[in-house]
């Protein structure tokens, strides 16, 4: 697995060395990119657990390697784009947490270490979220908060899957189920806020309606109001669909926020 990761990193380095050298992310893009790190922290933990349980092992290993490579690439872009001191400090903490997490997550998966991977991924998630908030604080666009909120839904989709698989590991099953129920409620609350946002375009509203229709059907299985188990395949299909839909919506908010930021930069403050 480490050999494949090295190959992926070499390919990413070669491609980004030419296309991304000196490229600067704007504020909205940086929020989105930092938000992706939250999602990837949970995605890697999910796949570690899948490998440890021998569920779809090859696909899970490939997804874990790919997620680690994307995390590295995102660090590269953020490092080149972040200028304010508070965000730089937040990025430094994220990188330190990432280096520790990377060594653990890419080692041989062990079912007995389920509790450790959940804990470590949660710590990485918190540092990524702190970076998102620090970048958002520098924004002039009100809709950048929606980039953050929408991007967080991507993370919650992967955290739901990670906690579900962890709850079937034989370790702290009750605790992980309770945390999964809490995560599902957070997804519902944030989705309701996004649907009610005044900044939504017709395209965003249509996309959010699609997510809501899908989520309403499955949410009771995740939030504990309707007991019953999903198959691992169903969990993967549902959470991957939510991830893709919310990633698309987050990009729409990013484009909208970039326009708002550009407009604000033309407005001179009153004397």
CSV table of C-alpha atoms in Angstrom, one decimal:
chain,number,residue,atom,x,y,z
A,1,UNK,CA,0.0,0.0,0.0
A,2,UNK,CA,2.9,2.4,0.8
A,3,UNK,CA,4.4,1.7,-2.6
A,4,UNK,CA,1.2,2.7,-4.4
A,5,UNK,CA,1.0,5.8,-2.3
A,6,UNK,CA,4.5,6.8,-3.3
A,7,UNK,CA,3.6,6.3,-6.9
A,8,UNK,CA,0.5,8.5,-6.5
A,9,UNK,CA,2.5,11.2,-4.8
A,10,UNK,CA,5.1,11.2,-7.6
A,11,UNK,CA,2.4,11.6,-10.2
A,12,UNK,CA,0.7,14.4,-8.2
A,13,UNK,CA,4.1,16.2,-7.7
A,14,UNK,CA,4.9,16.1,-11.4
A,15,UNK,CA,1.5,17.4,-12.4
A,16,UNK,CA,1.3,20.1,-9.8
A,17,UNK,CA,4.9,21.2,-10.2
A,18,UNK,CA,4.0,22.6,-13.6
A,19,UNK,CA,0.3,23.5,-13.3
A,20,UNK,CA,0.1,24.7,-9.7
A,21,UNK,CA,3.5,26.3,-9.0
A,22,UNK,CA,2.8,29.8,-7.9
A,23,UNK,CA,-1.0,29.3,-8.3
A,24,UNK,CA,-2.9,31.0,-5.6
A,25,UNK,CA,-6.3,29.9,-4.2
A,26,UNK,CA,-8.8,32.6,-3.5
A,27,UNK,CA,-10.6,32.7,-0.1
A,28,UNK,CA,-13.6,30.7,-1.2
A,29,UNK,CA,-11.4,28.1,-2.9
A,30,UNK,CA,-9.2,27.9,0.2
A,31,UNK,CA,-12.3,27.3,2.4
A,32,UNK,CA,-13.4,24.5,0.1
A,33,UNK,CA,-10.0,22.9,-0.1
A,34,UNK,CA,-9.5,23.1,3.7
A,35,UNK,CA,-13.0,21.7,4.1
A,36,UNK,CA,-12.0,18.7,1.9
A,37,UNK,CA,-9.4,17.8,4.5
A,38,UNK,CA,-12.1,17.3,7.0
A,39,UNK,CA,-13.8,14.9,4.7
A,40,UNK,CA,-10.6,13.0,3.9
A,41,UNK,CA,-9.8,12.5,7.5
A,42,UNK,CA,-13.0,10.5,7.9
A,43,UNK,CA,-12.7,8.8,4.6
A,44,UNK,CA,-9.2,7.4,5.4
A,45,UNK,CA,-10.4,6.2,8.8
A,46,UNK,CA,-13.4,4.5,7.2
A,47,UNK,CA,-11.2,2.7,4.7
A,48,UNK,CA,-8.7,1.7,7.4
A,49,UNK,CA,-11.6,0.1,9.3
A,50,UNK,CA,-12.9,-1.7,6.2
A,51,UNK,CA,-9.5,-3.2,5.5
A,52,UNK,CA,-9.2,-4.3,9.1
A,53,UNK,CA,-12.5,-6.0,8.8
A,54,UNK,CA,-11.7,-7.5,5.4
A,55,UNK,CA,-14.6,-5.8,3.7
A,56,UNK,CA,-13.9,-4.9,0.0
A,57,UNK,CA,-10.3,-4.9,0.9
A,58,UNK,CA,-8.7,-4.0,-2.4
A,59,UNK,CA,-11.1,-1.1,-3.1
A,60,UNK,CA,-10.7,0.2,0.4
A,61,UNK,CA,-6.9,0.1,0.2
A,62,UNK,CA,-7.0,2.0,-3.1
A,63,UNK,CA,-9.4,4.6,-1.8
A,64,UNK,CA,-7.2,5.0,1.3
A,65,UNK,CA,-4.1,5.6,-0.8
A,66,UNK,CA,-5.9,8.0,-3.1
A,67,UNK,CA,-7.3,10.0,-0.2
A,68,UNK,CA,-3.9,10.3,1.4
A,69,UNK,CA,-2.4,11.5,-1.8
A,70,UNK,CA,-5.2,14.1,-2.2
A,71,UNK,CA,-4.7,15.3,1.3
A,72,UNK,CA,-1.0,15.8,0.6
A,73,UNK,CA,-1.9,17.8,-2.6
A,74,UNK,CA,-4.3,20.0,-0.7
A,75,UNK,CA,-1.6,20.8,1.8
A,76,UNK,CA,0.6,21.9,-1.1
A,77,UNK,CA,-2.1,24.3,-2.4
A,78,UNK,CA,-3.1,25.7,1.0
A,79,UNK,CA,0.5,26.2,2.0
A,80,UNK,CA,1.0,28.3,-1.2
A,81,UNK,CA,-2.2,30.4,-0.7
A,82,UNK,CA,-2.6,31.1,3.0
A,83,UNK,CA,-1.2,34.5,4.0
A,84,UNK,CA,-2.7,35.6,7.4
A,85,UNK,CA,-0.9,34.5,10.6
A,86,UNK,CA,-3.8,32.9,12.3
A,87,UNK,CA,-4.5,30.6,9.3
A,88,UNK,CA,-0.8,29.8,9.0
A,89,UNK,CA,-0.7,28.6,12.6
A,90,UNK,CA,-3.9,26.6,12.0
A,91,UNK,CA,-2.3,25.0,8.9
A,92,UNK,CA,0.9,24.2,10.8
A,93,UNK,CA,-1.1,22.4,13.4
A,94,UNK,CA,-3.0,20.5,10.7
A,95,UNK,CA,0.2,19.4,9.1
A,96,UNK,CA,1.7,18.2,12.4
A,97,UNK,CA,-1.5,16.2,13.1
A,98,UNK,CA,-1.4,14.9,9.5
A,99,UNK,CA,2.1,13.6,9.7
A,100,UNK,CA,1.3,11.6,12.9
A,101,UNK,CA,-2.0,10.3,11.4
A,102,UNK,CA,-0.5,9.4,8.1
A,103,UNK,CA,2.1,7.0,9.6
A,104,UNK,CA,-0.7,5.3,11.6
A,105,UNK,CA,-3.4,5.1,8.9
A,106,UNK,CA,-1.0,3.8,6.2
A,107,UNK,CA,0.4,1.0,8.4
A,108,UNK,CA,-1.0,-2.5,8.5
A,109,UNK,CA,-4.7,-2.2,9.4
A,110,UNK,CA,-5.6,-3.9,12.6
A,111,UNK,CA,-9.1,-4.5,13.9
A,112,UNK,CA,-8.0,-4.2,17.5
A,113,UNK,CA,-6.9,-0.6,16.7
A,114,UNK,CA,-10.3,0.6,15.7
A,115,UNK,CA,-10.6,2.9,18.7
A,116,UNK,CA,-7.2,4.4,17.8
A,117,UNK,CA,-8.1,5.2,14.2
A,118,UNK,CA,-11.4,6.8,15.2
A,119,UNK,CA,-9.7,8.9,17.9
A,120,UNK,CA,-6.8,10.0,15.6
A,121,UNK,CA,-9.1,10.8,12.7
A,122,UNK,CA,-11.3,12.9,15.0
A,123,UNK,CA,-8.3,14.9,16.1
A,124,UNK,CA,-7.2,15.4,12.5
A,125,UNK,CA,-10.8,16.5,11.7
A,126,UNK,CA,-10.8,19.1,14.5
A,127,UNK,CA,-7.6,20.7,13.3
A,128,UNK,CA,-8.9,20.8,9.7
A,129,UNK,CA,-12.1,22.4,10.9
A,130,UNK,CA,-10.1,25.0,12.8
A,131,UNK,CA,-8.3,25.9,9.6
A,132,UNK,CA,-11.6,26.3,7.7
A,133,UNK,CA,-12.9,28.7,10.4
A,134,UNK,CA,-9.8,30.8,10.4
A,135,UNK,CA,-9.9,31.2,6.6
A,136,UNK,CA,-13.6,32.0,6.7
A,137,UNK,CA,-12.9,34.7,9.2
A,138,UNK,CA,-10.9,36.6,6.5
A,139,UNK,CA,-13.7,36.5,4.0
A,140,UNK,CA,-15.8,39.4,2.8
A,141,UNK,CA,-18.5,37.2,1.3
A,142,UNK,CA,-21.4,36.2,3.5
A,143,UNK,CA,-21.9,33.1,1.3
A,144,UNK,CA,-18.5,31.7,2.3
A,145,UNK,CA,-20.2,30.5,5.4
A,146,UNK,CA,-22.3,28.3,3.1
A,147,UNK,CA,-19.2,27.0,1.5
A,148,UNK,CA,-18.1,25.9,4.9
A,149,UNK,CA,-21.5,24.5,6.0
A,150,UNK,CA,-22.0,22.6,2.7
A,151,UNK,CA,-18.5,21.3,2.7
A,152,UNK,CA,-19.0,20.0,6.2
A,153,UNK,CA,-21.8,17.8,4.9
A,154,UNK,CA,-19.3,15.9,2.8
A,155,UNK,CA,-17.3,15.2,6.0
A,156,UNK,CA,-20.5,14.1,7.8
A,157,UNK,CA,-21.3,11.6,5.1
A,158,UNK,CA,-18.0,9.9,5.5
A,159,UNK,CA,-18.1,10.1,9.3
A,160,UNK,CA,-21.5,8.3,9.2
A,161,UNK,CA,-19.9,5.5,7.2
A,162,UNK,CA,-16.8,5.3,9.4
A,163,UNK,CA,-18.9,5.2,12.6
A,164,UNK,CA,-21.2,2.6,11.2
A,165,UNK,CA,-18.3,0.3,10.3
A,166,UNK,CA,-16.7,1.0,13.7
A,167,UNK,CA,-19.9,0.1,15.5
A,168,UNK,CA,-19.6,-3.4,13.9
A,169,UNK,CA,-16.0,-3.9,14.9
A,170,UNK,CA,-16.7,-5.5,18.3
A,171,UNK,CA,-15.1,-2.5,20.1
A,172,UNK,CA,-17.2,0.2,21.8
A,173,UNK,CA,-20.1,-0.6,19.6
A,174,UNK,CA,-22.7,1.3,21.7
A,175,UNK,CA,-20.6,4.4,21.8
A,176,UNK,CA,-20.0,4.5,18.1
A,177,UNK,CA,-23.7,4.0,17.4
A,178,UNK,CA,-24.6,6.9,19.7
A,179,UNK,CA,-22.0,9.1,17.9
A,180,UNK,CA,-23.5,8.0,14.5
A,181,UNK,CA,-26.9,9.0,15.7
A,182,UNK,CA,-25.5,12.4,16.7
A,183,UNK,CA,-23.8,12.8,13.4
A,184,UNK,CA,-27.0,12.0,11.5
A,185,UNK,CA,-28.8,14.7,13.4
A,186,UNK,CA,-26.1,17.2,12.6
A,187,UNK,CA,-26.4,16.3,8.9
A,188,UNK,CA,-30.2,16.9,9.1
A,189,UNK,CA,-29.8,20.3,10.9
A,190,UNK,CA,-27.2,21.6,8.5
A,191,UNK,CA,-29.2,20.4,5.5
A,192,UNK,CA,-32.3,22.4,6.8
A,193,UNK,CA,-30.1,25.5,7.2
A,194,UNK,CA,-28.8,25.2,3.6
A,195,UNK,CA,-32.2,24.7,2.2
A,196,UNK,CA,-33.4,27.9,4.0
A,197,UNK,CA,-30.4,30.0,2.8
A,198,UNK,CA,-31.5,33.2,1.1
A,199,UNK,CA,-28.3,33.1,-1.1
A,200,UNK,CA,-29.4,29.9,-2.9
A,201,UNK,CA,-29.7,30.0,-6.6
A,202,UNK,CA,-32.4,27.9,-8.4
A,203,UNK,CA,-29.7,25.4,-9.4
A,204,UNK,CA,-28.5,25.1,-5.7
A,205,UNK,CA,-32.1,24.7,-4.5
A,206,UNK,CA,-32.7,21.9,-7.0
A,207,UNK,CA,-29.6,20.1,-6.0
A,208,UNK,CA,-30.4,20.4,-2.3
A,209,UNK,CA,-33.9,19.0,-3.0
A,210,UNK,CA,-32.3,15.9,-4.5
A,211,UNK,CA,-30.1,15.4,-1.4
A,212,UNK,CA,-33.1,16.0,0.9
A,213,UNK,CA,-35.2,13.4,-0.9
A,214,UNK,CA,-32.5,10.8,-0.6
A,215,UNK,CA,-31.6,11.7,3.0
A,216,UNK,CA,-35.2,11.6,4.3
A,217,UNK,CA,-35.5,8.0,3.1
A,218,UNK,CA,-32.4,6.8,4.9
A,219,UNK,CA,-31.9,9.1,7.9
A,220,UNK,CA,-34.0,7.1,10.4
A,221,UNK,CA,-31.6,4.2,10.0
A,222,UNK,CA,-28.6,6.5,10.8
A,223,UNK,CA,-30.2,8.6,13.6
A,224,UNK,CA,-31.5,5.7,15.6
A,225,UNK,CA,-35.2,6.5,15.3
A,226,UNK,CA,-35.8,3.3,13.3
A,227,UNK,CA,-33.6,0.5,14.5
A,228,UNK,CA,-32.3,-1.9,11.9
A,229,UNK,CA,-29.0,-2.6,10.1
A,230,UNK,CA,-27.9,-1.7,6.6
A,231,UNK,CA,-25.7,-4.0,4.6
A,232,UNK,CA,-22.1,-2.7,4.1
A,233,UNK,CA,-22.9,-2.2,0.4
A,234,UNK,CA,-25.9,0.0,1.1
A,235,UNK,CA,-23.9,2.1,3.5
A,236,UNK,CA,-21.2,2.6,0.8
A,237,UNK,CA,-23.7,3.5,-1.9
A,238,UNK,CA,-25.8,6.0,0.3
A,239,UNK,CA,-22.8,7.8,1.8
A,240,UNK,CA,-20.9,8.0,-1.5
A,241,UNK,CA,-23.9,9.5,-3.2
A,242,UNK,CA,-24.3,12.1,-0.4
A,243,UNK,CA,-20.7,12.9,-0.7
A,244,UNK,CA,-20.8,13.5,-4.5
A,245,UNK,CA,-24.0,15.5,-4.3
A,246,UNK,CA,-22.7,17.7,-1.5
A,247,UNK,CA,-19.3,18.2,-3.2
A,248,UNK,CA,-21.1,19.5,-6.3
A,249,UNK,CA,-23.2,21.8,-4.2
A,250,UNK,CA,-20.2,23.1,-2.3
A,251,UNK,CA,-18.5,24.0,-5.6
A,252,UNK,CA,-21.6,25.9,-6.6
A,253,UNK,CA,-21.4,27.9,-3.4
A,254,UNK,CA,-17.7,28.4,-3.9
A,255,UNK,CA,-18.3,30.0,-7.4
A,256,UNK,CA,-21.0,32.2,-6.0
A,257,UNK,CA,-18.8,33.3,-3.1
A,258,UNK,CA,-15.9,34.1,-5.4
A,259,UNK,CA,-18.1,36.5,-7.3
A,260,UNK,CA,-19.2,38.1,-4.1
A,261,UNK,CA,-15.7,38.5,-2.9
A,262,UNK,CA,-14.6,39.9,-6.2
A,263,UNK,CA,-17.4,42.5,-6.0
A,264,UNK,CA,-16.5,43.4,-2.4
A,265,UNK,CA,-12.9,44.1,-3.4
A,266,UNK,CA,-14.0,46.9,-5.6
A,267,UNK,CA,-15.8,48.7,-2.8
A,268,UNK,CA,-13.6,51.2,-1.0
A,269,UNK,CA,-14.2,51.8,2.7
A,270,UNK,CA,-15.7,55.1,3.7
A,271,UNK,CA,-13.3,57.7,5.0
